[in-house]
PDB file of N, CA and C and ligand atoms in Angstrom:
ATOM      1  N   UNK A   1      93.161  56.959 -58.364  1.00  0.00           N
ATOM      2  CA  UNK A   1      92.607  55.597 -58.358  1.00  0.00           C
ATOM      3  C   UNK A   1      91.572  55.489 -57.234  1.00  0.00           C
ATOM      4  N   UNK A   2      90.367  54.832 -57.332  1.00  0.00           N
ATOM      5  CA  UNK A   2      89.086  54.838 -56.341  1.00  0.00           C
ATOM      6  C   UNK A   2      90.299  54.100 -55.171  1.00  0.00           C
ATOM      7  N   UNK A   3      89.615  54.758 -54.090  1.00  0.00           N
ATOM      8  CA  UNK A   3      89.622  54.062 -52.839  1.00  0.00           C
ATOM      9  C   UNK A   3      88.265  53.388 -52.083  1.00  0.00           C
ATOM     10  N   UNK A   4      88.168  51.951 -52.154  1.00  0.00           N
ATOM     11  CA  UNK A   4      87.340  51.486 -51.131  1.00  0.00           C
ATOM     12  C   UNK A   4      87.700  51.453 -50.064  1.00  0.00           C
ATOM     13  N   UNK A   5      86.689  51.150 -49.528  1.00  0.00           N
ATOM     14  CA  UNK A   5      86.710  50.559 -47.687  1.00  0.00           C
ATOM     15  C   UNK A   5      85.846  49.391 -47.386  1.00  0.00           C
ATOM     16  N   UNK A   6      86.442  48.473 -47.073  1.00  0.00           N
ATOM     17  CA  UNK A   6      86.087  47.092 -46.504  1.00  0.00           C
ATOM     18  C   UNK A   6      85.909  47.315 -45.234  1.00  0.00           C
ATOM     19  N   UNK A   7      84.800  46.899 -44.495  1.00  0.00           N
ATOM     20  CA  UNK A   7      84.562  46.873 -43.362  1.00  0.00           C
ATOM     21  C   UNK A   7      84.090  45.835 -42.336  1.00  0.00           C
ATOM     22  N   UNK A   8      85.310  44.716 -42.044  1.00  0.00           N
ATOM     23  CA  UNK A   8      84.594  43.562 -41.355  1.00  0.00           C
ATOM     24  C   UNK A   8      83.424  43.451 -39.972  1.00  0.00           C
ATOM     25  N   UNK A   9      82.391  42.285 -39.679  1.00  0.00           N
ATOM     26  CA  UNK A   9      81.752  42.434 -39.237  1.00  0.00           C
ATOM     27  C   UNK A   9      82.366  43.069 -37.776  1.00  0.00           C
ATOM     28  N   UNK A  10      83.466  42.881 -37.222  1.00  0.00           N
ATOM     29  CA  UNK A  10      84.146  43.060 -35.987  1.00  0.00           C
ATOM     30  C   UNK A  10      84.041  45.115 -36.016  1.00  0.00           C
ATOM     31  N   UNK A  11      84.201  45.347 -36.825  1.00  0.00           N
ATOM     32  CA  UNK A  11      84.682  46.695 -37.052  1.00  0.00           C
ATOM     33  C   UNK A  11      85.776  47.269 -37.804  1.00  0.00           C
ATOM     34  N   UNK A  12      86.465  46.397 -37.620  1.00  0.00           N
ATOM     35  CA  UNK A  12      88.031  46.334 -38.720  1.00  0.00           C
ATOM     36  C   UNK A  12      87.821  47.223 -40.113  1.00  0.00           C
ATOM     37  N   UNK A  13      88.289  48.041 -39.962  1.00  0.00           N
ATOM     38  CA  UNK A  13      88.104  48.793 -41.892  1.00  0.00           C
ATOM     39  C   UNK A  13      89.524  48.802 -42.374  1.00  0.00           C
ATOM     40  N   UNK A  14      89.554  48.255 -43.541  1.00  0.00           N
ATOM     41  CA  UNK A  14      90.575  48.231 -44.146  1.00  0.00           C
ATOM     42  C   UNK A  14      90.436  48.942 -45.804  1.00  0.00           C
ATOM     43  N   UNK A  15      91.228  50.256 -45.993  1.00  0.00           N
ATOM     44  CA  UNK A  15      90.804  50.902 -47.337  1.00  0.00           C
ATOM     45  C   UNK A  15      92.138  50.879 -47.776  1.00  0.00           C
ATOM     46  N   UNK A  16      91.412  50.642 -48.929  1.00  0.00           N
ATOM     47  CA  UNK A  16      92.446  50.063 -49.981  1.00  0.00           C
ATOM     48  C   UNK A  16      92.132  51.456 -51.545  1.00  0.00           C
ATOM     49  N   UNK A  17      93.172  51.156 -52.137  1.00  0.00           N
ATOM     50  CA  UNK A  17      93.421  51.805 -53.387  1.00  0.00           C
ATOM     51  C   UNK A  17      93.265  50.963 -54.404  1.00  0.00           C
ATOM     52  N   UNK A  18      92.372  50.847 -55.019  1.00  0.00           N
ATOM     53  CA  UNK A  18      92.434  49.810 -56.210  1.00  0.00           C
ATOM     54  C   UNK A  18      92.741  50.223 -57.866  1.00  0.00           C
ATOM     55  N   UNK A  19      92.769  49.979 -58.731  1.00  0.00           N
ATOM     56  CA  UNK A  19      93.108  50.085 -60.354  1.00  0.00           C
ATOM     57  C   UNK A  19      91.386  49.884 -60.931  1.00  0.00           C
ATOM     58  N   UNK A  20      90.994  50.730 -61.561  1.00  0.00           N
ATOM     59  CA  UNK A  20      89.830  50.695 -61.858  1.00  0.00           C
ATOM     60  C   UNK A  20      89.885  49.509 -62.709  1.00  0.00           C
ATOM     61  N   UNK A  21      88.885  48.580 -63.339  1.00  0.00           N
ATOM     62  CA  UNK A  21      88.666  47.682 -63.899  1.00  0.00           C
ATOM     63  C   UNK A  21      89.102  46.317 -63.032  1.00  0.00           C
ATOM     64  N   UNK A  22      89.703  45.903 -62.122  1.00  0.00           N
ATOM     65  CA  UNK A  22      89.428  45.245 -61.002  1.00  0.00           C
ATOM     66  C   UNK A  22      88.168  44.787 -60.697  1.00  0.00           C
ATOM     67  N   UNK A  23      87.981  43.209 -59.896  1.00  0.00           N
ATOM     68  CA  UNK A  23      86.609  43.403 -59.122  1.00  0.00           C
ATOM     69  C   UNK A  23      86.867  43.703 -57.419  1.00  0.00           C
ATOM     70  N   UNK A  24      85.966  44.188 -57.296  1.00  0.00           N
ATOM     71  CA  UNK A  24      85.847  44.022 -55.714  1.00  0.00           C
ATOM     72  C   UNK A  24      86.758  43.205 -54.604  1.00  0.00           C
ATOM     73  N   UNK A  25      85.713  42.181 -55.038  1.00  0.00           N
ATOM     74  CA  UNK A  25      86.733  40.216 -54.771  1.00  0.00           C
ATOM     75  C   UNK A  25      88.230  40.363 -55.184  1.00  0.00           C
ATOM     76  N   UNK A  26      88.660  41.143 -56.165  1.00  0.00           N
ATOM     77  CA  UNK A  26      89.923  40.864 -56.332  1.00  0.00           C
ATOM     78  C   UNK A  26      90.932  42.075 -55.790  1.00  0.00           C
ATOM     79  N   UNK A  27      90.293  42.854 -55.570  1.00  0.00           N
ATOM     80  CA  UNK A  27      91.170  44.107 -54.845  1.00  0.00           C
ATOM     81  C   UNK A  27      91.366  43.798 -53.301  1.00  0.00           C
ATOM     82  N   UNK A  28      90.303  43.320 -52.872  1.00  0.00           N
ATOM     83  CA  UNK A  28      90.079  42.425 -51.341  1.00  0.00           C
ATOM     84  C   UNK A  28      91.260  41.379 -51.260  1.00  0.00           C
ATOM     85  N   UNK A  29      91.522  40.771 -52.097  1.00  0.00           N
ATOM     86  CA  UNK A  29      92.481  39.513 -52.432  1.00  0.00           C
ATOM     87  C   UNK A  29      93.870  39.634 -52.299  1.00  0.00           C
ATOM     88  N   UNK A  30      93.607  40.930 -53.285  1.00  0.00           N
ATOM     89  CA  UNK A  30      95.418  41.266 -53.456  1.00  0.00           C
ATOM     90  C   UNK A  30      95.776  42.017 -51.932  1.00  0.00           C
ATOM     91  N   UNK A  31      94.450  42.610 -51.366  1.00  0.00           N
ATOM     92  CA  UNK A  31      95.229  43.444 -50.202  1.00  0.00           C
ATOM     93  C   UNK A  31      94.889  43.133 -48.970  1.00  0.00           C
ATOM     94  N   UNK A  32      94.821  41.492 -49.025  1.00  0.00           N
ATOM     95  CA  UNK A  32      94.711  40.506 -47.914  1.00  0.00           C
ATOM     96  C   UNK A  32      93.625  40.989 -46.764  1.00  0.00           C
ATOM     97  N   UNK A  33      92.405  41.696 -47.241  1.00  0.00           N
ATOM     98  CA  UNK A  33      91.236  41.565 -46.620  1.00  0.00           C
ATOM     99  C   UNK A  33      90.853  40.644 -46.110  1.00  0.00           C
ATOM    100  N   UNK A  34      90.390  40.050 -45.174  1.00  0.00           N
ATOM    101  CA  UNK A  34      90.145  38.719 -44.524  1.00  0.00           C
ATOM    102  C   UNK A  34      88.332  38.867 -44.615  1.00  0.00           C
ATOM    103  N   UNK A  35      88.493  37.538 -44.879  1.00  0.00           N
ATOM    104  CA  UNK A  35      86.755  37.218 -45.152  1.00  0.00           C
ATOM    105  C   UNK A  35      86.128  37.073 -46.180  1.00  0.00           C
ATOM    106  N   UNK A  36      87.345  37.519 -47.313  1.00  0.00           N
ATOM    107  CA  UNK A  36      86.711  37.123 -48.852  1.00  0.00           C
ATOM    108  C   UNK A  36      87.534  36.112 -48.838  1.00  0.00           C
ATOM    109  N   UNK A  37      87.097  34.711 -49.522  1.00  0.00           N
ATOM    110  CA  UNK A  37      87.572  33.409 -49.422  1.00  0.00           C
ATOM    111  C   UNK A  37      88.074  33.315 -51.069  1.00  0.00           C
ATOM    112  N   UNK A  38      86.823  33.126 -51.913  1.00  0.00           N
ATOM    113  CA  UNK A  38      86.817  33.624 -52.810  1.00  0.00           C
ATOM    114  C   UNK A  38      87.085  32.011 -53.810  1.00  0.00           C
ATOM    115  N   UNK A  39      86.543  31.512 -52.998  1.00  0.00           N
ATOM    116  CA  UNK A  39      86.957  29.777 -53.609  1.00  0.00           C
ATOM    117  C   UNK A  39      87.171  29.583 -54.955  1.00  0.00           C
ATOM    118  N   UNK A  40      86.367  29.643 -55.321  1.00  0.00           N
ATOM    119  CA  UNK A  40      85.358  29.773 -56.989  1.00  0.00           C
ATOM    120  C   UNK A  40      86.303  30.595 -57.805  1.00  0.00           C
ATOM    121  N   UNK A  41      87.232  31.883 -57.441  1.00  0.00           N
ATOM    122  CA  UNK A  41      88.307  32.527 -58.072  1.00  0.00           C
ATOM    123  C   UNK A  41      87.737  34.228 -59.399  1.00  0.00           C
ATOM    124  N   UNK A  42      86.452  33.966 -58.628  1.00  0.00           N
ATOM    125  CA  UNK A  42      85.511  34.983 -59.628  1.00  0.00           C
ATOM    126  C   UNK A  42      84.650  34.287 -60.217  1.00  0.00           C
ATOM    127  N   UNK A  43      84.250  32.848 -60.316  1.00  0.00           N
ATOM    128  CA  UNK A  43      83.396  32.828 -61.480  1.00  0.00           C
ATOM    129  C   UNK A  43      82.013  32.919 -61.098  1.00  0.00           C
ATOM    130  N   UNK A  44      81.552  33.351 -60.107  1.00  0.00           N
ATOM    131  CA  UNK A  44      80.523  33.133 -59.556  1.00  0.00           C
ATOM    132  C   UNK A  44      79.944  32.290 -59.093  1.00  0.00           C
ATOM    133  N   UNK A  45      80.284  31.299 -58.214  1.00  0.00           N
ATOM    134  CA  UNK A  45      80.174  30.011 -58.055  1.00  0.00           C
ATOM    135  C   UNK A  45      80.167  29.491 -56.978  1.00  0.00           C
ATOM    136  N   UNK A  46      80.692  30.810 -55.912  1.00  0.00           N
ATOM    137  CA  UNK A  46      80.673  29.751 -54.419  1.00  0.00           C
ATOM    138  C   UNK A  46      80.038  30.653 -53.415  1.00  0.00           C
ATOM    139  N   UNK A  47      79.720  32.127 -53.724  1.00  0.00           N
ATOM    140  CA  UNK A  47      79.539  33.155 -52.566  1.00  0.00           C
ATOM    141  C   UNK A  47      80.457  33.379 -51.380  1.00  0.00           C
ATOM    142  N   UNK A  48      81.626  33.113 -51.434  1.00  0.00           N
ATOM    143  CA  UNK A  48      82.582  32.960 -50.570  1.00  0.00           C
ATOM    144  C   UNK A  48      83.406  34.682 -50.929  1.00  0.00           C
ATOM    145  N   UNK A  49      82.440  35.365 -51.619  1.00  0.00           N
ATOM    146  CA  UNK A  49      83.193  36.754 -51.656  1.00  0.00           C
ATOM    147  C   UNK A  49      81.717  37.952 -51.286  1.00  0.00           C
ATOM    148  N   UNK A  50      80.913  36.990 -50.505  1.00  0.00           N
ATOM    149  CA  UNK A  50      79.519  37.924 -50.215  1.00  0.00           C
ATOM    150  C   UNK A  50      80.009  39.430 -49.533  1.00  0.00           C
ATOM    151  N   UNK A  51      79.110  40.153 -49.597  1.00  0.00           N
ATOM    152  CA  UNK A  51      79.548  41.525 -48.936  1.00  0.00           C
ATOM    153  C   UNK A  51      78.337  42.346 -49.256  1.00  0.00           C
ATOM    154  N   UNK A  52      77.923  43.278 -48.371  1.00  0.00           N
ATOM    155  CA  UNK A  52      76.850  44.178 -48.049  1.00  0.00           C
ATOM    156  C   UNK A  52      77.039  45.603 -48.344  1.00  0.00           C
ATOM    157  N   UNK A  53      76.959  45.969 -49.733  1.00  0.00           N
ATOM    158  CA  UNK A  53      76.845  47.599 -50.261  1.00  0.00           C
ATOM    159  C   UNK A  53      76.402  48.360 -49.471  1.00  0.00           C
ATOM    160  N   UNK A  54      77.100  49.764 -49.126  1.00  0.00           N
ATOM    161  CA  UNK A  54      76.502  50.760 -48.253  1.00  0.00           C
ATOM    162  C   UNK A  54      75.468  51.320 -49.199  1.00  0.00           C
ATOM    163  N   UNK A  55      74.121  51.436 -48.074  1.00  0.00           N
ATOM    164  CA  UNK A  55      73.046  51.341 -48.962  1.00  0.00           C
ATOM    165  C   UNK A  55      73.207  52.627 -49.584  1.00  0.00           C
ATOM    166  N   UNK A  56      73.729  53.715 -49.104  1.00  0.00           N
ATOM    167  CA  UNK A  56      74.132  54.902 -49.673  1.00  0.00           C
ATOM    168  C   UNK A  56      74.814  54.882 -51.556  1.00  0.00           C
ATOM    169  N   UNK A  57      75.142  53.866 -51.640  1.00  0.00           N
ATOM    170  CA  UNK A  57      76.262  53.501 -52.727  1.00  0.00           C
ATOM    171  C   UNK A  57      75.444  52.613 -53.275  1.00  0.00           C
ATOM    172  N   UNK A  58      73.909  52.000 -53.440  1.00  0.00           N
ATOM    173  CA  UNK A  58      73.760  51.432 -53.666  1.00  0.00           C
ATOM    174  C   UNK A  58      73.038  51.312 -55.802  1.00  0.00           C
ATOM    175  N   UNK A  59      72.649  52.924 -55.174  1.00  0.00           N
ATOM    176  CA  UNK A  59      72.105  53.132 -56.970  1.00  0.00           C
ATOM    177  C   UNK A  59      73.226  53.310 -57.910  1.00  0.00           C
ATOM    178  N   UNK A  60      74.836  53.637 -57.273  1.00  0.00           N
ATOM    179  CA  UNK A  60      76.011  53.613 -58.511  1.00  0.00           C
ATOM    180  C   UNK A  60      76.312  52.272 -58.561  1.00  0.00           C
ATOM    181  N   UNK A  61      76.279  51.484 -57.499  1.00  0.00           N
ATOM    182  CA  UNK A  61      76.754  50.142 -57.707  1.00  0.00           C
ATOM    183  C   UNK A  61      75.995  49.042 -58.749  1.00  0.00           C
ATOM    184  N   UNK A  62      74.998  49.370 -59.033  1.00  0.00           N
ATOM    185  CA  UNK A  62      73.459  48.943 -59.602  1.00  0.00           C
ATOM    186  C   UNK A  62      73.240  47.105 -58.972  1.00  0.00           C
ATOM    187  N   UNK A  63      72.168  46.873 -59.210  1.00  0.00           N
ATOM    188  CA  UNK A  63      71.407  45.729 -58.900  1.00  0.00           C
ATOM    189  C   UNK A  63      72.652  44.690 -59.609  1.00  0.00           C
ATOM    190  N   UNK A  64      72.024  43.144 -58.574  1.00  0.00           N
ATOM    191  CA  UNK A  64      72.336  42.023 -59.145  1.00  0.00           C
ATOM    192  C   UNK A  64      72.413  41.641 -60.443  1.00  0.00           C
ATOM    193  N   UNK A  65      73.191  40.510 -60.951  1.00  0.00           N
ATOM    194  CA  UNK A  65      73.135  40.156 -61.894  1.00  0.00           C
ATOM    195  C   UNK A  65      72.217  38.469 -61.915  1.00  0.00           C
ATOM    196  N   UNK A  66      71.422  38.537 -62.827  1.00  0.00           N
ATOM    197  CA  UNK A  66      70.447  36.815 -62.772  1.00  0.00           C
ATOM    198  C   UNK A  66      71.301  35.951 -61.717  1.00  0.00           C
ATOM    199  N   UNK A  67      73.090  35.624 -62.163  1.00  0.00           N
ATOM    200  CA  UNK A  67      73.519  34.317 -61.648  1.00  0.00           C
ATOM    201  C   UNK A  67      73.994  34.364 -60.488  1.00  0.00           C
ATOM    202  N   UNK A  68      74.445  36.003 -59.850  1.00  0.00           N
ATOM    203  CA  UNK A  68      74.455  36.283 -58.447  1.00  0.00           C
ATOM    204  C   UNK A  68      73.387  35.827 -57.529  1.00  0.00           C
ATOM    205  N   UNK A  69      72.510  36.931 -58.339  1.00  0.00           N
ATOM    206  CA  UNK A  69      71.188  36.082 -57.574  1.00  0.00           C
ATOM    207  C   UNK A  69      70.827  34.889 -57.079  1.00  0.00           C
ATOM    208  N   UNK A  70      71.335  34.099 -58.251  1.00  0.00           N
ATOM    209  CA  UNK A  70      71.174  32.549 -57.704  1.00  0.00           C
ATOM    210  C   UNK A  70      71.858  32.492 -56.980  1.00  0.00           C
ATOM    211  N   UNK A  71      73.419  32.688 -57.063  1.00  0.00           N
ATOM    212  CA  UNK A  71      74.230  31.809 -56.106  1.00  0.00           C
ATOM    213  C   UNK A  71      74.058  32.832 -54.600  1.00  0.00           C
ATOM    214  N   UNK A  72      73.613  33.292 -54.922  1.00  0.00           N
ATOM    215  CA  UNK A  72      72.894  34.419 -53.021  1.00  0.00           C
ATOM    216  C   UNK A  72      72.114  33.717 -52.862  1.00  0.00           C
ATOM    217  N   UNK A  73      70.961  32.767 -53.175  1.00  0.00           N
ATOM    218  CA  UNK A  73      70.269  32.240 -52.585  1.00  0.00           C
ATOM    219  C   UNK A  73      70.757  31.208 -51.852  1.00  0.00           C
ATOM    220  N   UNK A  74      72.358  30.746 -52.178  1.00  0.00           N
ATOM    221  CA  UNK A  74      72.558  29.439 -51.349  1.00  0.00           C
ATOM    222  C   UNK A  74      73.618  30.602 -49.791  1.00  0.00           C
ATOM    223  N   UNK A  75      73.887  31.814 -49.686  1.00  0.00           N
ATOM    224  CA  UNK A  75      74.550  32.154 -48.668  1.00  0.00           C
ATOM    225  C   UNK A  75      74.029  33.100 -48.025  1.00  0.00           C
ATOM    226  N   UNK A  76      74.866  32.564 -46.597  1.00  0.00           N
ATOM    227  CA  UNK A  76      74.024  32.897 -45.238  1.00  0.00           C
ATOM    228  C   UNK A  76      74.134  34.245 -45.097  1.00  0.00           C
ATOM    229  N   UNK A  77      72.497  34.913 -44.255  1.00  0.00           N
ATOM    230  CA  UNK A  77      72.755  36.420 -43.884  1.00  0.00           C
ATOM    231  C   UNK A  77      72.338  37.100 -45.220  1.00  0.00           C
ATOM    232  N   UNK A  78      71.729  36.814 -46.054  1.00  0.00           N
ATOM    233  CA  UNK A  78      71.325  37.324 -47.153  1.00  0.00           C
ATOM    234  C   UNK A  78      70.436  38.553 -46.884  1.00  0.00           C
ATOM    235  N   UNK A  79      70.884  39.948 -47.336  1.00  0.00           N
ATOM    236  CA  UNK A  79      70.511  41.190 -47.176  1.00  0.00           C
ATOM    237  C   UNK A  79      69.913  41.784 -48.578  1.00  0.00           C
ATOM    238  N   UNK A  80      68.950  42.693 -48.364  1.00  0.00           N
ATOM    239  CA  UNK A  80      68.888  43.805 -49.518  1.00  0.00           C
ATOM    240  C   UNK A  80      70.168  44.262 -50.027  1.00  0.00           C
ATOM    241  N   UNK A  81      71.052  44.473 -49.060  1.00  0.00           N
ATOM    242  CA  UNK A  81      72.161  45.401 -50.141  1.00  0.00           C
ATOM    243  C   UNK A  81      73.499  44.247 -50.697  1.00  0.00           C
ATOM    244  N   UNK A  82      73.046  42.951 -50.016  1.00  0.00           N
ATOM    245  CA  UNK A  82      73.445  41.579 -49.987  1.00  0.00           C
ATOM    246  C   UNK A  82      74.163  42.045 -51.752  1.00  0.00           C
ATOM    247  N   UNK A  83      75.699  41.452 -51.924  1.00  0.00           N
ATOM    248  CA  UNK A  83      76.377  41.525 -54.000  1.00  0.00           C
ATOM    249  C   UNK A  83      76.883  40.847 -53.933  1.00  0.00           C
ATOM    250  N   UNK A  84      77.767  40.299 -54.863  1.00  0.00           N
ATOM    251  CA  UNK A  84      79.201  39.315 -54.811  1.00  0.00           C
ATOM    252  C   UNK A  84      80.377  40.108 -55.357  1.00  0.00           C
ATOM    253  N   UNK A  85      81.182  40.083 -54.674  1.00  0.00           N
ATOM    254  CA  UNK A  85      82.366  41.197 -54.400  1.00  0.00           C
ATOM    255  C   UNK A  85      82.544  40.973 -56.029  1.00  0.00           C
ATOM    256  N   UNK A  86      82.792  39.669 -56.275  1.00  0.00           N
ATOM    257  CA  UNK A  86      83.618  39.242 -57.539  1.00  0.00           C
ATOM    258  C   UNK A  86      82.857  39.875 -58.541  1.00  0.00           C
ATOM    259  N   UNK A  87      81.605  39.983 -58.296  1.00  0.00           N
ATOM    260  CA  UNK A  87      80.645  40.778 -59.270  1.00  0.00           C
ATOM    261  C   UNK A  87      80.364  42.336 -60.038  1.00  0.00           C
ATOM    262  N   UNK A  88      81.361  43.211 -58.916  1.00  0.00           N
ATOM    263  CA  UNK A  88      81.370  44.664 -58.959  1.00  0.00           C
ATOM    264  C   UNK A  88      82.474  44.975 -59.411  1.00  0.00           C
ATOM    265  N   UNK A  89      82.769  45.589 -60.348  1.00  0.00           N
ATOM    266  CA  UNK A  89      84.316  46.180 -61.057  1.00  0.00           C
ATOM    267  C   UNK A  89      84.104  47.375 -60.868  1.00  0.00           C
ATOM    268  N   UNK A  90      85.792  47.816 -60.346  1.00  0.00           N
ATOM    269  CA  UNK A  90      85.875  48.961 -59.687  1.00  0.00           C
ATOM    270  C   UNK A  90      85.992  49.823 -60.948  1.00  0.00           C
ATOM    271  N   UNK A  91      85.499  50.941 -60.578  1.00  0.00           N
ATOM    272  CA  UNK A  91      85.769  52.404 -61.506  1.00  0.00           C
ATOM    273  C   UNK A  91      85.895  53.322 -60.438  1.00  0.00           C
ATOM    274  N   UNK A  92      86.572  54.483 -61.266  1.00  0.00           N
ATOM    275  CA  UNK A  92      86.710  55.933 -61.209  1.00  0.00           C
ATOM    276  C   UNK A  92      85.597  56.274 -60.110  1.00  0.00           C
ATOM    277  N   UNK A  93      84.203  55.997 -60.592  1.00  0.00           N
ATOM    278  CA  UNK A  93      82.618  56.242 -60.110  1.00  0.00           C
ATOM    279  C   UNK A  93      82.821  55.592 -58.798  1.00  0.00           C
ATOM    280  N   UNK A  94      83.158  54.990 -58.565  1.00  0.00           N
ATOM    281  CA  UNK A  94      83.232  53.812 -57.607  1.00  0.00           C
ATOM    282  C   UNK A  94      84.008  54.471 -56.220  1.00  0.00           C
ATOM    283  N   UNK A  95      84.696  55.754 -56.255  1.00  0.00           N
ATOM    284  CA  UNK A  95      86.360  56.187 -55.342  1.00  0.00           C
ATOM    285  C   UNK A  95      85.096  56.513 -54.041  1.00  0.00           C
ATOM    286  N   UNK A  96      85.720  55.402 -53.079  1.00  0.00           N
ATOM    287  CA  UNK A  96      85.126  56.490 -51.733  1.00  0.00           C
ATOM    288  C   UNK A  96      83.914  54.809 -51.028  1.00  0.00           C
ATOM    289  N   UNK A  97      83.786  53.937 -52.142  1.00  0.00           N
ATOM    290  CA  UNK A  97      82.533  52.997 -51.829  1.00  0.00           C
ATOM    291  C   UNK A  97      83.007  52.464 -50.153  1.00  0.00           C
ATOM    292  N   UNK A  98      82.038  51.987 -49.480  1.00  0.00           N
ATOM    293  CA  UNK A  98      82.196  51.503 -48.096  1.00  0.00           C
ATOM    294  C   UNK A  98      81.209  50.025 -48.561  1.00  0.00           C
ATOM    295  N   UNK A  99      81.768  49.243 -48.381  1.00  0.00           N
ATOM    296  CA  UNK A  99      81.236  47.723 -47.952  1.00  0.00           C
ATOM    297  C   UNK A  99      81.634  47.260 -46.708  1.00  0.00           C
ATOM    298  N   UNK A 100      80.476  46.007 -46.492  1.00  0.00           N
ATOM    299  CA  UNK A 100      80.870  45.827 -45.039  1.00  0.00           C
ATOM    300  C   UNK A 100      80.753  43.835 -45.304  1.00  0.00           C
ATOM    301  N   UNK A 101      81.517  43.247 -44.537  1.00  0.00           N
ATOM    302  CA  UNK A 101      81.822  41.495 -44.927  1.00  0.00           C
ATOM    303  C   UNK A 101      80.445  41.316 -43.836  1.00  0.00           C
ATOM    304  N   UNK A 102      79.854  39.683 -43.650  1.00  0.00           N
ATOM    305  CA  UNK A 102      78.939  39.311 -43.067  1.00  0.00           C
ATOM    306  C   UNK A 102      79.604  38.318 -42.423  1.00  0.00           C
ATOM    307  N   UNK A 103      78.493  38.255 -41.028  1.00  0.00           N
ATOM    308  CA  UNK A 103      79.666  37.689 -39.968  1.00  0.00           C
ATOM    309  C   UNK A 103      80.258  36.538 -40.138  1.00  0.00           C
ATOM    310  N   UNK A 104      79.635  35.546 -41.181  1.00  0.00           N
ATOM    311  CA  UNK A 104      79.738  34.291 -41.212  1.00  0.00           C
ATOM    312  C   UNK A 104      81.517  33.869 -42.010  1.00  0.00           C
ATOM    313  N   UNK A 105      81.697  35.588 -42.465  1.00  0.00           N
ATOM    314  CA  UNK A 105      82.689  35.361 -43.296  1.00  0.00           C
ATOM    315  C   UNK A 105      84.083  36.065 -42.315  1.00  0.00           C
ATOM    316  N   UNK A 106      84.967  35.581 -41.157  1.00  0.00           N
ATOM    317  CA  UNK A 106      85.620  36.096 -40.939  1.00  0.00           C
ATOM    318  C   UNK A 106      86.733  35.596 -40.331  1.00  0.00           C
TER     319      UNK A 106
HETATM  320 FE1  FES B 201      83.091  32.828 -55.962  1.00  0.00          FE
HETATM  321 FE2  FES B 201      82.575  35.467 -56.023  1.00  0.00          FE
HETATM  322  S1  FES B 201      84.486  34.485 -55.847  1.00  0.00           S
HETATM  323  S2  FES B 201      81.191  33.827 -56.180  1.00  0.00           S
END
């Protein structure tokens, strides 16, 4: 099963084992990552699950989706490698990814 790594702005890494088909946002959730809020519950709706792709990871993870996009325009610290956790479903492809939370979220 992929292993991520969450990496809060402090330094804190917390890697987790997730079930492929999962999102991001929700593997963070279940394994009490701090800093994904996650208001909205996945639907894309609040950016309260923002997080910064290691740019290394960034061509398997692929680009935004249109409504991410939007709702990134309303949250703070907005980066190039800037996703919405809730947005990325984990796979197989995925074992090893490093993200990092933004400070605003912690
Ligand atoms: Fe609300 Fe991701 S959980 S946008």
């Amino acid at each position: 099963m992929p292993v991520i790594t969450y990496i809060e702005d402090s330094g804190a890494e917390h890697r987790v084992t997730l079930q492929s088909g999962v999102s991001l946002m929700q593997g963070a959730v279940a394994h009490n990552v701090p800093g994904i809020d996650a208001d909205c519950g996945g639907a894309c709706a609040c950016a309260t699950c923002h997080i910064f792709v290691d740019p290394a990871w960034g061509p398997l993870v692929g680009p935004r989706n249109e409504m991410e996009a939007s709702m990134l325009d309303f949250a703070d610290g907005v980066q190039e490698t800037s996703r919405l956790a809730c947005q990325i479903q984990v796979s197989d492809a995925l074992d090893g990814l490093v993200v990092r939370l933004p400070a605003a979220q912690h």
